[in-house]
PDB file of C-alpha atoms in Angstrom:
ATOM      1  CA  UNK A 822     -66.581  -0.556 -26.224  1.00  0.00           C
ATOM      2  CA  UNK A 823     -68.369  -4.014 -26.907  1.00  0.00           C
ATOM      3  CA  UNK A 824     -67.815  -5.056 -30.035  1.00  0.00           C
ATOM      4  CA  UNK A 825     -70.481  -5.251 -31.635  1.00  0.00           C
ATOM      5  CA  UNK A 826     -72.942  -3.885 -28.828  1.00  0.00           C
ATOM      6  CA  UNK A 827     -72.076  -0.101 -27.918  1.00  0.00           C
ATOM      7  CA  UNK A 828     -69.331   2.631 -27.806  1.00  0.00           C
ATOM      8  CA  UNK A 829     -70.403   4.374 -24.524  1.00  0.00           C
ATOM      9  CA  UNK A 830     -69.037   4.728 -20.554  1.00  0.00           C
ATOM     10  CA  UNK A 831     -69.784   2.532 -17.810  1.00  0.00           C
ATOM     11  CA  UNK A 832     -68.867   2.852 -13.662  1.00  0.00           C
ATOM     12  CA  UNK A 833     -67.788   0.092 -11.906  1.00  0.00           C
ATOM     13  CA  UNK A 834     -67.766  -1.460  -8.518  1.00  0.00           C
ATOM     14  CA  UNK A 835     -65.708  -4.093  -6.490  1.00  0.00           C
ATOM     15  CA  UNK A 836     -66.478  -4.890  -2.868  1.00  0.00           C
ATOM     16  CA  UNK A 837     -63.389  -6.867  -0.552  1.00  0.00           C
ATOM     17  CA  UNK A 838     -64.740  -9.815  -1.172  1.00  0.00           C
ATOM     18  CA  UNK A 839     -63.747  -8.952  -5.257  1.00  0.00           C
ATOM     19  CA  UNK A 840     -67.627  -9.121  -5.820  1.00  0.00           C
ATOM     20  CA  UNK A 841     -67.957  -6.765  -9.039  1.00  0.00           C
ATOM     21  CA  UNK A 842     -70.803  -5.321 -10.539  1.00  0.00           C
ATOM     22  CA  UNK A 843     -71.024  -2.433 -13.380  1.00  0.00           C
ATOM     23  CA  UNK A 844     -73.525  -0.428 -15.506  1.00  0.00           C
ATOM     24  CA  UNK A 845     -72.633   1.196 -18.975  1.00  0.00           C
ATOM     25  CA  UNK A 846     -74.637   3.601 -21.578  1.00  0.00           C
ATOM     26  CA  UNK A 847     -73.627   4.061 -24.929  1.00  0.00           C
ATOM     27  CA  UNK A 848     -75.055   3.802 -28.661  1.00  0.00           C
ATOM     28  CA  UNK A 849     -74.788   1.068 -31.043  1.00  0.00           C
ATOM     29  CA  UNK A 850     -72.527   2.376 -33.860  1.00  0.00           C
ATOM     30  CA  UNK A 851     -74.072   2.257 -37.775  1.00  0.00           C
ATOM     31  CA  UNK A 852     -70.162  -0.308 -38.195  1.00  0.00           C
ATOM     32  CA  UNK A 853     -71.170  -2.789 -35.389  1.00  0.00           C
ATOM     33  CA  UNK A 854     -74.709  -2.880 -37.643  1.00  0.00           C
ATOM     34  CA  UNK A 855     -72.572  -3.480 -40.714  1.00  0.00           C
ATOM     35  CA  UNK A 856     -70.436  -5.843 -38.767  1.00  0.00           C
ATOM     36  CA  UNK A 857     -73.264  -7.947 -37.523  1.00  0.00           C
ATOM     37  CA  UNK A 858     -75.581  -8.104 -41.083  1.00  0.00           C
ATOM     38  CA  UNK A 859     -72.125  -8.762 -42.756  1.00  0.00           C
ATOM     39  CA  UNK A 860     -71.542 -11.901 -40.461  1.00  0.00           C
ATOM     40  CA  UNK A 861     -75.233 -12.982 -41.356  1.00  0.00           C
ATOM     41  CA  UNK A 862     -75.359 -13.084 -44.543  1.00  0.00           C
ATOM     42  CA  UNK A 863     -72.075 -14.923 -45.091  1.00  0.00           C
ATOM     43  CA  UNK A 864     -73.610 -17.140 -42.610  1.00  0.00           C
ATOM     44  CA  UNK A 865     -76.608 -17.786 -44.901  1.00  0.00           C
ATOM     45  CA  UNK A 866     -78.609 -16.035 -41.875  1.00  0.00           C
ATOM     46  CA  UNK A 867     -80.795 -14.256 -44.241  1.00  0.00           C
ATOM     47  CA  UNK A 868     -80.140 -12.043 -47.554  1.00  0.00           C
ATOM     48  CA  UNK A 869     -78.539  -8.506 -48.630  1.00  0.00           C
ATOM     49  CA  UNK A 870     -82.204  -7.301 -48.933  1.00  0.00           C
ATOM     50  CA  UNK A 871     -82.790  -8.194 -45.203  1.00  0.00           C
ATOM     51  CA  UNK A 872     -79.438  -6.502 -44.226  1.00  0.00           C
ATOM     52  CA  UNK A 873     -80.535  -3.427 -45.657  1.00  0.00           C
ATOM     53  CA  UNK A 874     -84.207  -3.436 -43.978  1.00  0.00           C
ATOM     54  CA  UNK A 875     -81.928  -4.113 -40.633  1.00  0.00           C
ATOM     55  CA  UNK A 876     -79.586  -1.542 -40.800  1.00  0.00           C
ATOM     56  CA  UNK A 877     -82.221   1.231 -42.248  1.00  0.00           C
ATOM     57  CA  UNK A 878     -84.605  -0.365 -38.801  1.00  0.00           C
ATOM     58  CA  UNK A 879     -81.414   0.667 -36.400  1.00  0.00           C
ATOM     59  CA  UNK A 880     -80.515   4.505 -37.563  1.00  0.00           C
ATOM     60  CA  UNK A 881     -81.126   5.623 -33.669  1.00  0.00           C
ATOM     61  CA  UNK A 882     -80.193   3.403 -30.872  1.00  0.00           C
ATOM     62  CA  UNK A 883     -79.566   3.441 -26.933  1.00  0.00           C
ATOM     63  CA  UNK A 884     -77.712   0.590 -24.924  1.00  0.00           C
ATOM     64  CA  UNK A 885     -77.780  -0.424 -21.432  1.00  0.00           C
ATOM     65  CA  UNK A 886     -75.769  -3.032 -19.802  1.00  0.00           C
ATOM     66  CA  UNK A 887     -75.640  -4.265 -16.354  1.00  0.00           C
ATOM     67  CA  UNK A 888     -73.337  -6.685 -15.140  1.00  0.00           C
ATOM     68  CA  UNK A 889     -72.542  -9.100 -11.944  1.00  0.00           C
ATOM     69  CA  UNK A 890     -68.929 -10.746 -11.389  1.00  0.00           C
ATOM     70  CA  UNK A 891     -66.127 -11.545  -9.839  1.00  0.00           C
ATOM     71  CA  UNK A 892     -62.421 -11.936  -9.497  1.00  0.00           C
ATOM     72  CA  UNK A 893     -61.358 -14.914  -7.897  1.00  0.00           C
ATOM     73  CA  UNK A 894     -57.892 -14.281  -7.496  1.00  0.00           C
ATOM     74  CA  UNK A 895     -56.388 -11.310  -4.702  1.00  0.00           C
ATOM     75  CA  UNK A 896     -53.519 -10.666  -6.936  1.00  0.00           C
ATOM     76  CA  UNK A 897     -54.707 -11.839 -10.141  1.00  0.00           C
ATOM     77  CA  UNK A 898     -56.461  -8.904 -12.759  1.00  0.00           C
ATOM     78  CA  UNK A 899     -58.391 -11.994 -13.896  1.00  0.00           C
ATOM     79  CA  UNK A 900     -62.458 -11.961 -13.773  1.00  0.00           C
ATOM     80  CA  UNK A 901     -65.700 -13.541 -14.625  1.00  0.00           C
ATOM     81  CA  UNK A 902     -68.971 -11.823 -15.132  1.00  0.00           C
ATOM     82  CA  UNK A 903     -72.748 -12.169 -15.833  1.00  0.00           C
ATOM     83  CA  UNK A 904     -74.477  -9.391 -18.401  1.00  0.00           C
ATOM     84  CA  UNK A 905     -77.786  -8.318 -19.448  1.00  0.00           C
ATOM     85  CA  UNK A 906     -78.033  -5.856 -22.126  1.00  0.00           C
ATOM     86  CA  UNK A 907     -81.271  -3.849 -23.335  1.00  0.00           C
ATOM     87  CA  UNK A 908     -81.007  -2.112 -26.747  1.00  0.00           C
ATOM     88  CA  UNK A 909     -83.411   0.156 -27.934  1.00  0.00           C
ATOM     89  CA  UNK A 910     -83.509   0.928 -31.685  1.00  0.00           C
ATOM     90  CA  UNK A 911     -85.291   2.885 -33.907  1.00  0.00           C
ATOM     91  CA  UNK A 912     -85.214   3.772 -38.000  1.00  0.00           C
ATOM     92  CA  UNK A 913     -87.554   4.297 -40.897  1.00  0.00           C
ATOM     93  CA  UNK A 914     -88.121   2.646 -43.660  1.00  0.00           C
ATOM     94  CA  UNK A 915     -89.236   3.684 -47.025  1.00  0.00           C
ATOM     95  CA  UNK A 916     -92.086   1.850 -49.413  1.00  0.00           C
ATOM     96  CA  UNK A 917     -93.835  -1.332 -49.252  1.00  0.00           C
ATOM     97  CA  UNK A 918     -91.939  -2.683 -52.087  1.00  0.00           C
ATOM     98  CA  UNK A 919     -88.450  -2.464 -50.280  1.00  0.00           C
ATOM     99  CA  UNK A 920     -90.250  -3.909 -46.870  1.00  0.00           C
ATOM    100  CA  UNK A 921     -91.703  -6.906 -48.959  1.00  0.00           C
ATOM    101  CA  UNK A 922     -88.852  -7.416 -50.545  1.00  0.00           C
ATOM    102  CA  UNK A 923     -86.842  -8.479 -47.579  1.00  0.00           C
ATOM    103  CA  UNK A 924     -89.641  -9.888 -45.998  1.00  0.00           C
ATOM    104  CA  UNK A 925     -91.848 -11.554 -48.150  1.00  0.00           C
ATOM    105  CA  UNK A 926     -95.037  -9.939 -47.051  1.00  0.00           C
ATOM    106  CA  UNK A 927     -97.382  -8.466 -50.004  1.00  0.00           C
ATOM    107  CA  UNK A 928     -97.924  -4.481 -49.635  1.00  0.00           C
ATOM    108  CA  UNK A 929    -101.580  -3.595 -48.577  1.00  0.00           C
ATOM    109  CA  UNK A 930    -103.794  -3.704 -51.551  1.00  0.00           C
ATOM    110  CA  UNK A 931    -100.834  -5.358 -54.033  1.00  0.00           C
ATOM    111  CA  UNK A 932     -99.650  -1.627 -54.376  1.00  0.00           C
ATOM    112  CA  UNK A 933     -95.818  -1.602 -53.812  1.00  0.00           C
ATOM    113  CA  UNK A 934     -95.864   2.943 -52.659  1.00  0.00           C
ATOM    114  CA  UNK A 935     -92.616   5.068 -51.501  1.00  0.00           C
ATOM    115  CA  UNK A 936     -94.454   5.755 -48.541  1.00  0.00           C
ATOM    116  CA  UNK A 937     -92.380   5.382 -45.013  1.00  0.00           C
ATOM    117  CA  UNK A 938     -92.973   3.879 -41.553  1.00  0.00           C
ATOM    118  CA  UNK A 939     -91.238   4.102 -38.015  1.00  0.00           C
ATOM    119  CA  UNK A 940     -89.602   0.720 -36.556  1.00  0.00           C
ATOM    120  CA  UNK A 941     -88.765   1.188 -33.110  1.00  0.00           C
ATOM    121  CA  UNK A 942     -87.556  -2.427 -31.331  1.00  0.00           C
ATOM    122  CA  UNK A 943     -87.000  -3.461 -28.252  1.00  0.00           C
ATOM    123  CA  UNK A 944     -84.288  -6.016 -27.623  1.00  0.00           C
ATOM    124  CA  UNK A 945     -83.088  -7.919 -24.053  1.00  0.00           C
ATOM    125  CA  UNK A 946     -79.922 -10.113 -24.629  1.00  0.00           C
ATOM    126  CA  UNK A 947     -78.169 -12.625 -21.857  1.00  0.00           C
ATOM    127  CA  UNK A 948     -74.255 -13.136 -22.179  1.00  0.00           C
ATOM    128  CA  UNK A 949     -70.696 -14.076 -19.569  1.00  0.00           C
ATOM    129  CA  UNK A 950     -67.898 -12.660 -20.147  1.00  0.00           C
ATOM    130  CA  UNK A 951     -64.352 -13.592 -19.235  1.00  0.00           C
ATOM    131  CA  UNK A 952     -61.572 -11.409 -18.900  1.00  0.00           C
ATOM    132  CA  UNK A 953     -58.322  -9.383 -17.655  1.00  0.00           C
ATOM    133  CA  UNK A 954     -57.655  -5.755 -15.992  1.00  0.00           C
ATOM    134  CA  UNK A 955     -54.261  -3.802 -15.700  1.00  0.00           C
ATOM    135  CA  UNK A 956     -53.352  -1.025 -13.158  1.00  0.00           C
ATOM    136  CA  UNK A 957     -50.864   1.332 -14.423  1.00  0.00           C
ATOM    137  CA  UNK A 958     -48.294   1.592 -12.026  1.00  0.00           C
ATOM    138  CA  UNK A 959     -47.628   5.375 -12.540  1.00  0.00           C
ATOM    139  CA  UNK A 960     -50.887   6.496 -12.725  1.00  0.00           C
ATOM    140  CA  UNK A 961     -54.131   5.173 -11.506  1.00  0.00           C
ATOM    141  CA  UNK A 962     -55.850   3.958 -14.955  1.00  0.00           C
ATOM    142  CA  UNK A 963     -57.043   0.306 -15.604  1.00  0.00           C
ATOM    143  CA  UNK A 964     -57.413  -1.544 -18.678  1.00  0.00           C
ATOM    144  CA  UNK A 965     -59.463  -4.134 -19.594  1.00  0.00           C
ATOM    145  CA  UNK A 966     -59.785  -6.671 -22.073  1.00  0.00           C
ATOM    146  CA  UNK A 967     -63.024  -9.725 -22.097  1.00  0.00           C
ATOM    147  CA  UNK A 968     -64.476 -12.012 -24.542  1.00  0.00           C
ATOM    148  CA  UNK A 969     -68.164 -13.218 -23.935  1.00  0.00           C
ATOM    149  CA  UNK A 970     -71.089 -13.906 -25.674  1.00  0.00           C
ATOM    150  CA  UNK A 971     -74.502 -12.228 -25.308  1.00  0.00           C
ATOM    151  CA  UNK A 972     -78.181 -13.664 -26.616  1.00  0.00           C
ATOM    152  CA  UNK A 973     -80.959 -12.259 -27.875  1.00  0.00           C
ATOM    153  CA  UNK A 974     -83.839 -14.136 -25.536  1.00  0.00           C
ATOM    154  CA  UNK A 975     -86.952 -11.512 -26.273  1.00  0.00           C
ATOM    155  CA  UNK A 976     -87.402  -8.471 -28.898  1.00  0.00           C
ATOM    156  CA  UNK A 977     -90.403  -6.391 -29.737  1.00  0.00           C
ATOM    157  CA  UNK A 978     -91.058  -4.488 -32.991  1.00  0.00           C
ATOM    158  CA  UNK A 979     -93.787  -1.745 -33.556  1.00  0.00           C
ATOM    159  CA  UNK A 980     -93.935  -0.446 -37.287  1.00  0.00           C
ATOM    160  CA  UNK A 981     -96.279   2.432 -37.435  1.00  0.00           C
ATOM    161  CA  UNK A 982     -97.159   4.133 -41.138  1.00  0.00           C
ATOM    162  CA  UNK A 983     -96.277   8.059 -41.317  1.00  0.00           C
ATOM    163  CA  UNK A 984     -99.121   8.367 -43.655  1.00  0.00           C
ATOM    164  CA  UNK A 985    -103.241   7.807 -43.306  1.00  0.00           C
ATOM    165  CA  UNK A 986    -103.705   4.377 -44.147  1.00  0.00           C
ATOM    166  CA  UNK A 987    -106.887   4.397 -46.985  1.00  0.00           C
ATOM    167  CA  UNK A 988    -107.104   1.124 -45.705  1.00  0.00           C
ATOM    168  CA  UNK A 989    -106.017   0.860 -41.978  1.00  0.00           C
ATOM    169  CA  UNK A 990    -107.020  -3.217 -41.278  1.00  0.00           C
ATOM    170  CA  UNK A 991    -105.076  -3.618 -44.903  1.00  0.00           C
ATOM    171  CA  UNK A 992    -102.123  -1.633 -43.364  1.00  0.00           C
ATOM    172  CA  UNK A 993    -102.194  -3.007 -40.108  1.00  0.00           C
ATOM    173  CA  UNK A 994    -101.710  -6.732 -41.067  1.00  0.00           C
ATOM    174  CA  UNK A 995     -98.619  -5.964 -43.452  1.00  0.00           C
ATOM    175  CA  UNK A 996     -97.126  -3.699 -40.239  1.00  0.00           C
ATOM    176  CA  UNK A 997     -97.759  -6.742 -37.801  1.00  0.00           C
ATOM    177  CA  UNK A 998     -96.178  -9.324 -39.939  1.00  0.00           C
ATOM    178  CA  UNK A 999     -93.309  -7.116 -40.752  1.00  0.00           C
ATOM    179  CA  UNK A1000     -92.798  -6.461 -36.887  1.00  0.00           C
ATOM    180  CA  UNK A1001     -92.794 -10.485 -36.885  1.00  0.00           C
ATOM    181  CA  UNK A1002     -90.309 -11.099 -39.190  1.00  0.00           C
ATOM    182  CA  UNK A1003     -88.307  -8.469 -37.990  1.00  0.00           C
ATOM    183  CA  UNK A1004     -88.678  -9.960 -34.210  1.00  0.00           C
ATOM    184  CA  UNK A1005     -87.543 -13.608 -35.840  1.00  0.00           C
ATOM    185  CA  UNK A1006     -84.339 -11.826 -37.450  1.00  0.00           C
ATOM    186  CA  UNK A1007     -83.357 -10.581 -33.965  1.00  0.00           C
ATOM    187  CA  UNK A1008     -84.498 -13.972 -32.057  1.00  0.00           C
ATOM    188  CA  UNK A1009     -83.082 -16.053 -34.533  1.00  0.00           C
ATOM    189  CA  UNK A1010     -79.813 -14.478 -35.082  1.00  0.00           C
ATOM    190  CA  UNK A1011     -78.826 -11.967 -32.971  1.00  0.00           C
ATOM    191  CA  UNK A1012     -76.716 -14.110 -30.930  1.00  0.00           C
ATOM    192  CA  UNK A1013     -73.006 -12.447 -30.733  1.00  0.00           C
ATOM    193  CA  UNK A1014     -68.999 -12.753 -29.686  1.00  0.00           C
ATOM    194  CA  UNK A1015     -68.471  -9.480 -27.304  1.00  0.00           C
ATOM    195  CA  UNK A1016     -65.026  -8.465 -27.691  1.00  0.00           C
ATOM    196  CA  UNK A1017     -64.578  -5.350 -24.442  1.00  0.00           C
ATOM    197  CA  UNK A1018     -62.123  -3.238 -24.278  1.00  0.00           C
ATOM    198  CA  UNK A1019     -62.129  -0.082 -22.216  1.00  0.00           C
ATOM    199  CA  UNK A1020     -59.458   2.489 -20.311  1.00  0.00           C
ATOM    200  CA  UNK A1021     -60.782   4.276 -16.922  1.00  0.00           C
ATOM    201  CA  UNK A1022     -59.931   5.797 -14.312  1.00  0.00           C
ATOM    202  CA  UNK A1023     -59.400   4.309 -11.014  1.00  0.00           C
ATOM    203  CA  UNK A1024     -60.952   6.061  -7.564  1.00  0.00           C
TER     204      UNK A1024
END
């Protein structure tokens, strides 16, 4: 796991030299959502409304790291590391009123309607991490244990209505400026610790 990232599996590599590099899949869990809004809005980041629109944005999600190193040290479980991490999130929200709410931006005609739209986003973060690993002597498992950081440096929102817009241009400027404000959220704040900690087995 990276906490507040994923829960998933990852493989990883290290050459002679103690050149690493890794890739992991997993899914971004609904209490790493909690655990990030929480953090956010006792920050002052933004609201409880806005925490809400997040978390009901993020009910489906798929996480991909990839990550460069190395451990300096021949004897030494001790290693630094280089990440990039691509999440891909999706949700649905329900009425204009609850979306303008958090956001600010006026339903389409003034009408605040329980009618629901798809948010799918796109988000690329940068991070380091620092860390240890432990070989079992009696068996071949490692442990690990890093702190890092990772940063949101480019998201992309699409909001599309589940219903037939009786008026689409109406409809289409409240989606974009949601999918802006929604972008600014993850720009703006999205910018984490990474606690790791995993168990695998060694080959």
């Amino acid at each position: 796991t990276d906490v507040p990232l994923q829960v998933g599996a990852a493989v990883r590599v290290e050459t002679p030299q103690r050149i690493r590099f890794g890739a992991s899949a997993g899914v971004l869990p609904e209490l790493y959502v909690d655990l990030i809004n929480t953090a956010a809005v006792q920050a002052g980041a933004y609201d409880e409304d806005t925490a809400t629109l997040v978390k009901a944005s993020l009910k489906r999600s798929l996480v991909l790291r990839a990550a460069t190193g190395w451990r300096p040290f021949v004897r030494r479980g001790f290693y630094v590391e280089a990440n990039y991490t691509w999440i891909s999130l999706g949700g649905d929200v329900a009425g204009e009123d609850f979306v303008s709410l958090a956001t600010g931006v006026d339903p389409p005609g003034g009408l605040a309607a329980q009618r629901k739209y798809d948010v799918d986003s796109t988000l690329h973060l940068l991070g380091a991490e620092l860390g240890w690993e432990w070989t079992l002597r009696a068996r071949p498992v490692r442990l690990r244990a890093g702190l890092g950081f990772a940063s949101t440096i480019a998201a992309e929102t699409t909001m599309e209505p589940r219903f037939d817009p009786v008026a689409p241009a109406l409809v289409d400027r409240f989606t974009r400026e949601s999918e802006d404000y929604l972008d600014g959220i993850y720009l703006d704040y999205v910018h984490v610790p990474v606690v790791s900690l995993s168990a695998g087995w060694l080959f």
